[in-house]
Amino acid sequence: IFENVTLYAKKGSQGSGASGGSGGSSASGFAAAASQSQTVVGSLLTEAILNPALRDELYCRLIHQQIGAMPSTLYWVRLWELMCCAAISFRPSPELELYVLNHCRISQQDQRAPEEVRRLASVCLRLLLRARAMESNRRMLPLYDFEIRRVLDGEQLTVVVA
């Protein structure tokens, strides 16, 4: 599971257009890379949803990689995208929750961090606080591809529950 965290973060942080020699294939290469990213995110979150013991491990891995040396800004951004997807899917355990919330607060205020990283840290903090206020353990079903895409694109996601 945790190799997928690094795989997801590194995929997007490698130079764009690396999939071919001609400029015409870059659009199809981008679409294929986006689809593969959604698949990696979906499989990571599905494993964690189905196996609650992996949830804290995923949060810890993400935080560990975020505070370590960053190969690139995009790598850092993609780790935060994955953290936001995790925050929509499940809460950290009560023992880890305050640590995760504090990490988000510190990261959103870190002036050394790129603006996009601070924005994603703020989104993640808001998602975790909302989940905490609802006192729920979130969903029991994996995210759908369109939900993952909306989160990764930074779009607002509204869900009506009947």
PDB file of C-alpha atoms in Angstrom, residues 3-162:
ATOM      1  CA  GLU A   3       4.646   2.064  -2.253  1.00  0.00           C
ATOM      2  CA  ASN A   4       1.493   3.441  -3.902  1.00  0.00           C
ATOM      3  CA  VAL A   5       1.818   6.671  -1.898  1.00  0.00           C
ATOM      4  CA  THR A   6       5.260   7.272  -3.346  1.00  0.00           C
ATOM      5  CA  LEU A   7       4.163   6.084  -6.788  1.00  0.00           C
ATOM      6  CA  TYR A   8       1.272   8.556  -6.822  1.00  0.00           C
ATOM      7  CA  ALA A   9       3.403  11.470  -5.621  1.00  0.00           C
ATOM      8  CA  LYS A  10       6.293  10.758  -7.993  1.00  0.00           C
ATOM      9  CA  LYS A  11       4.101  10.190 -11.064  1.00  0.00           C
ATOM     10  CA  GLY A  12       2.921  13.775 -11.113  1.00  0.00           C
ATOM     11  CA  SER A  13       6.210  15.288 -10.044  1.00  0.00           C
ATOM     12  CA  GLN A  14       8.093  13.963 -13.061  1.00  0.00           C
ATOM     13  CA  GLY A  15       8.262  16.341 -15.981  1.00  0.00           C
ATOM     14  CA  SER A  16       5.154  16.757 -18.095  1.00  0.00           C
ATOM     15  CA  GLY A  17       5.258  15.373 -21.580  1.00  0.00           C
ATOM     16  CA  ALA A  18       7.659  12.645 -20.556  1.00  0.00           C
ATOM     17  CA  SER A  19       5.549   9.999 -22.220  1.00  0.00           C
ATOM     18  CA  GLY A  20       6.482  10.594 -25.811  1.00  0.00           C
ATOM     19  CA  GLY A  21       8.578  12.371 -28.372  1.00  0.00           C
ATOM     20  CA  SER A  22       5.913  14.249 -30.317  1.00  0.00           C
ATOM     21  CA  GLY A  23       3.756  16.997 -28.930  1.00  0.00           C
ATOM     22  CA  GLY A  24       0.619  15.344 -30.317  1.00  0.00           C
ATOM     23  CA  SER A  25       0.710  12.492 -27.818  1.00  0.00           C
ATOM     24  CA  SER A  26       0.940  14.704 -24.743  1.00  0.00           C
ATOM     25  CA  ALA A  27      -2.844  15.096 -24.382  1.00  0.00           C
ATOM     26  CA  SER A  28      -3.448  11.340 -24.499  1.00  0.00           C
ATOM     27  CA  GLY A  29      -0.431  10.799 -22.227  1.00  0.00           C
ATOM     28  CA  PHE A  30      -1.863  13.285 -19.735  1.00  0.00           C
ATOM     29  CA  ALA A  31      -5.280  11.584 -19.819  1.00  0.00           C
ATOM     30  CA  ALA A  32      -3.670   8.182 -19.241  1.00  0.00           C
ATOM     31  CA  ALA A  33      -1.581   9.551 -16.357  1.00  0.00           C
ATOM     32  CA  ALA A  34      -4.668  11.169 -14.789  1.00  0.00           C
ATOM     33  CA  SER A  35      -6.593   7.904 -15.071  1.00  0.00           C
ATOM     34  CA  GLN A  36      -3.708   5.948 -13.526  1.00  0.00           C
ATOM     35  CA  SER A  37      -3.486   8.489 -10.673  1.00  0.00           C
ATOM     36  CA  GLN A  38      -7.184   8.040  -9.942  1.00  0.00           C
ATOM     37  CA  THR A  39      -6.715   4.278  -9.932  1.00  0.00           C
ATOM     38  CA  VAL A  40      -3.807   4.504  -7.466  1.00  0.00           C
ATOM     39  CA  VAL A  41      -5.739   6.881  -5.190  1.00  0.00           C
ATOM     40  CA  GLY A  42      -8.845   4.713  -5.398  1.00  0.00           C
ATOM     41  CA  SER A  43      -6.976   1.533  -4.518  1.00  0.00           C
ATOM     42  CA  LEU A  44      -5.156   3.177  -1.595  1.00  0.00           C
ATOM     43  CA  LEU A  45      -8.357   4.571  -0.130  1.00  0.00           C
ATOM     44  CA  THR A  46     -10.316   1.380  -0.732  1.00  0.00           C
ATOM     45  CA  GLU A  47      -7.698  -0.654   1.139  1.00  0.00           C
ATOM     46  CA  ALA A  48      -7.781   1.792   4.046  1.00  0.00           C
ATOM     47  CA  ILE A  49     -11.592   1.927   4.132  1.00  0.00           C
ATOM     48  CA  LEU A  50     -11.853  -1.852   4.148  1.00  0.00           C
ATOM     49  CA  ASN A  51      -9.016  -2.293   6.662  1.00  0.00           C
ATOM     50  CA  PRO A  52      -9.280   0.299   9.467  1.00  0.00           C
ATOM     51  CA  ALA A  53      -5.832  -0.634  10.797  1.00  0.00           C
ATOM     52  CA  LEU A  54      -4.298   0.881   7.656  1.00  0.00           C
ATOM     53  CA  ARG A  55      -5.948   4.292   8.081  1.00  0.00           C
ATOM     54  CA  ASP A  56      -3.518   5.661  10.656  1.00  0.00           C
ATOM     55  CA  GLU A  57      -0.641   4.079   8.773  1.00  0.00           C
ATOM     56  CA  LEU A  58      -1.651   6.014   5.661  1.00  0.00           C
ATOM     57  CA  TYR A  59      -1.895   9.307   7.578  1.00  0.00           C
ATOM     58  CA  CYS A  60       1.481   8.679   9.226  1.00  0.00           C
ATOM     59  CA  ARG A  61       3.137   7.835   5.903  1.00  0.00           C
ATOM     60  CA  LEU A  62       1.752  10.981   4.283  1.00  0.00           C
ATOM     61  CA  ILE A  63       2.865  13.214   7.146  1.00  0.00           C
ATOM     62  CA  HIS A  64       6.291  11.584   7.260  1.00  0.00           C
ATOM     63  CA  GLN A  65       6.822  12.215   3.544  1.00  0.00           C
ATOM     64  CA  GLN A  66       5.504  15.773   3.832  1.00  0.00           C
ATOM     65  CA  ILE A  67       7.951  16.759   6.553  1.00  0.00           C
ATOM     66  CA  GLY A  68      10.890  14.994   4.915  1.00  0.00           C
ATOM     67  CA  ALA A  69      12.984  16.393   2.099  1.00  0.00           C
ATOM     68  CA  MET A  70      10.822  17.282  -0.903  1.00  0.00           C
ATOM     69  CA  PRO A  71      12.142  16.348  -4.348  1.00  0.00           C
ATOM     70  CA  SER A  72       9.824  18.962  -5.906  1.00  0.00           C
ATOM     71  CA  THR A  73       6.919  21.253  -5.154  1.00  0.00           C
ATOM     72  CA  LEU A  74       4.613  19.075  -7.252  1.00  0.00           C
ATOM     73  CA  TYR A  75       5.590  16.012  -5.193  1.00  0.00           C
ATOM     74  CA  TRP A  76       4.609  17.920  -2.058  1.00  0.00           C
ATOM     75  CA  VAL A  77       1.318  19.051  -3.625  1.00  0.00           C
ATOM     76  CA  ARG A  78       0.420  15.510  -4.649  1.00  0.00           C
ATOM     77  CA  LEU A  79       1.021  14.234  -1.113  1.00  0.00           C
ATOM     78  CA  TRP A  80      -1.415  16.879   0.132  1.00  0.00           C
ATOM     79  CA  GLU A  81      -3.942  15.931  -2.552  1.00  0.00           C
ATOM     80  CA  LEU A  82      -3.815  12.369  -1.288  1.00  0.00           C
ATOM     81  CA  MET A  83      -4.155  13.601   2.300  1.00  0.00           C
ATOM     82  CA  CYS A  84      -7.325  15.509   1.294  1.00  0.00           C
ATOM     83  CA  CYS A  85      -8.751  12.376  -0.340  1.00  0.00           C
ATOM     84  CA  ALA A  86      -8.047  10.437   2.858  1.00  0.00           C
ATOM     85  CA  ALA A  87      -9.704  13.173   4.931  1.00  0.00           C
ATOM     86  CA  ILE A  88     -12.911  12.889   2.906  1.00  0.00           C
ATOM     87  CA  SER A  89     -12.896   9.118   3.188  1.00  0.00           C
ATOM     88  CA  PHE A  90     -12.082   8.445   6.847  1.00  0.00           C
ATOM     89  CA  ARG A  91     -10.919  10.075  10.047  1.00  0.00           C
ATOM     90  CA  PRO A  92      -7.678   9.247  11.781  1.00  0.00           C
ATOM     91  CA  SER A  93      -8.052   7.392  15.071  1.00  0.00           C
ATOM     92  CA  PRO A  94      -8.698   9.496  18.191  1.00  0.00           C
ATOM     93  CA  GLU A  95      -5.101   8.838  19.273  1.00  0.00           C
ATOM     94  CA  LEU A  96      -3.712  10.301  16.018  1.00  0.00           C
ATOM     95  CA  GLU A  97      -6.356  12.892  15.179  1.00  0.00           C
ATOM     96  CA  LEU A  98      -4.918  15.820  17.164  1.00  0.00           C
ATOM     97  CA  TYR A  99      -1.488  15.213  15.660  1.00  0.00           C
ATOM     98  CA  VAL A 100      -2.927  15.220  12.113  1.00  0.00           C
ATOM     99  CA  LEU A 101      -4.951  18.375  12.807  1.00  0.00           C
ATOM    100  CA  ASN A 102      -1.884  20.108  14.237  1.00  0.00           C
ATOM    101  CA  HIS A 103       0.179  19.107  11.193  1.00  0.00           C
ATOM    102  CA  CYS A 104      -2.471  20.670   8.930  1.00  0.00           C
ATOM    103  CA  ARG A 105      -2.565  23.876  10.988  1.00  0.00           C
ATOM    104  CA  ILE A 106       1.216  24.255  10.962  1.00  0.00           C
ATOM    105  CA  SER A 107       1.420  23.509   7.234  1.00  0.00           C
ATOM    106  CA  GLN A 108      -1.269  26.016   6.278  1.00  0.00           C
ATOM    107  CA  GLN A 109       0.684  28.744   8.076  1.00  0.00           C
ATOM    108  CA  ASP A 110       4.166  27.754   6.865  1.00  0.00           C
ATOM    109  CA  GLN A 111       5.364  30.726   4.827  1.00  0.00           C
ATOM    110  CA  ARG A 112       8.185  28.618   3.351  1.00  0.00           C
ATOM    111  CA  ALA A 113       5.663  26.267   1.760  1.00  0.00           C
ATOM    112  CA  PRO A 114       4.276  26.985  -1.720  1.00  0.00           C
ATOM    113  CA  GLU A 115       0.847  28.629  -1.841  1.00  0.00           C
ATOM    114  CA  GLU A 116      -0.800  25.484  -3.258  1.00  0.00           C
ATOM    115  CA  VAL A 117       0.538  23.392  -0.360  1.00  0.00           C
ATOM    116  CA  ARG A 118      -0.835  25.901   2.164  1.00  0.00           C
ATOM    117  CA  ARG A 119      -4.198  25.906   0.353  1.00  0.00           C
ATOM    118  CA  LEU A 120      -4.408  22.101   0.382  1.00  0.00           C
ATOM    119  CA  ALA A 121      -3.402  21.977   4.053  1.00  0.00           C
ATOM    120  CA  SER A 122      -6.247  24.396   4.781  1.00  0.00           C
ATOM    121  CA  VAL A 123      -8.715  22.269   2.767  1.00  0.00           C
ATOM    122  CA  CYS A 124      -7.574  19.129   4.587  1.00  0.00           C
ATOM    123  CA  LEU A 125      -7.920  20.825   7.972  1.00  0.00           C
ATOM    124  CA  ARG A 126     -11.442  21.984   7.097  1.00  0.00           C
ATOM    125  CA  LEU A 127     -12.432  18.466   5.960  1.00  0.00           C
ATOM    126  CA  LEU A 128     -11.076  16.854   9.131  1.00  0.00           C
ATOM    127  CA  LEU A 129     -12.737  19.412  11.402  1.00  0.00           C
ATOM    128  CA  ARG A 130     -16.054  18.967   9.608  1.00  0.00           C
ATOM    129  CA  ALA A 131     -15.811  15.182  10.021  1.00  0.00           C
ATOM    130  CA  ARG A 132     -14.957  15.617  13.673  1.00  0.00           C
ATOM    131  CA  ALA A 133     -17.948  17.906  14.223  1.00  0.00           C
ATOM    132  CA  MET A 134     -20.230  15.362  12.565  1.00  0.00           C
ATOM    133  CA  GLU A 135     -18.859  12.685  14.930  1.00  0.00           C
ATOM    134  CA  SER A 136     -18.963  10.123  12.163  1.00  0.00           C
ATOM    135  CA  ASN A 137     -16.361   7.753  10.908  1.00  0.00           C
ATOM    136  CA  ARG A 138     -17.225   8.761   7.346  1.00  0.00           C
ATOM    137  CA  ARG A 139     -18.146   6.487   4.525  1.00  0.00           C
ATOM    138  CA  MET A 140     -17.825   2.774   4.288  1.00  0.00           C
ATOM    139  CA  LEU A 141     -17.674   2.738   0.481  1.00  0.00           C
ATOM    140  CA  PRO A 142     -14.696   3.677  -1.680  1.00  0.00           C
ATOM    141  CA  LEU A 143     -14.615   7.033  -3.433  1.00  0.00           C
ATOM    142  CA  TYR A 144     -15.935   7.123  -6.967  1.00  0.00           C
ATOM    143  CA  ASP A 145     -13.587   8.288  -9.747  1.00  0.00           C
ATOM    144  CA  PHE A 146     -15.487  11.566 -10.206  1.00  0.00           C
ATOM    145  CA  GLU A 147     -15.105  12.343  -6.485  1.00  0.00           C
ATOM    146  CA  ILE A 148     -11.363  11.720  -6.592  1.00  0.00           C
ATOM    147  CA  ARG A 149     -11.031  13.927  -9.692  1.00  0.00           C
ATOM    148  CA  ARG A 150     -12.997  16.775  -8.063  1.00  0.00           C
ATOM    149  CA  VAL A 151     -10.832  16.676  -4.942  1.00  0.00           C
ATOM    150  CA  LEU A 152      -7.601  16.481  -6.922  1.00  0.00           C
ATOM    151  CA  ASP A 153      -8.747  19.409  -9.079  1.00  0.00           C
ATOM    152  CA  GLY A 154      -9.504  21.443  -5.949  1.00  0.00           C
ATOM    153  CA  GLU A 155     -13.205  21.693  -6.718  1.00  0.00           C
ATOM    154  CA  GLN A 156     -15.967  21.854  -4.121  1.00  0.00           C
ATOM    155  CA  LEU A 157     -17.714  18.521  -3.626  1.00  0.00           C
ATOM    156  CA  THR A 158     -21.304  18.529  -2.427  1.00  0.00           C
ATOM    157  CA  VAL A 159     -23.047  15.288  -1.559  1.00  0.00           C
ATOM    158  CA  VAL A 160     -26.733  14.991  -0.748  1.00  0.00           C
ATOM    159  CA  VAL A 161     -27.582  12.102   1.546  1.00  0.00           C
ATOM    160  CA  ALA A 162     -31.186  10.995   1.651  1.00  0.00           C
TER     161      ALA A 162
END
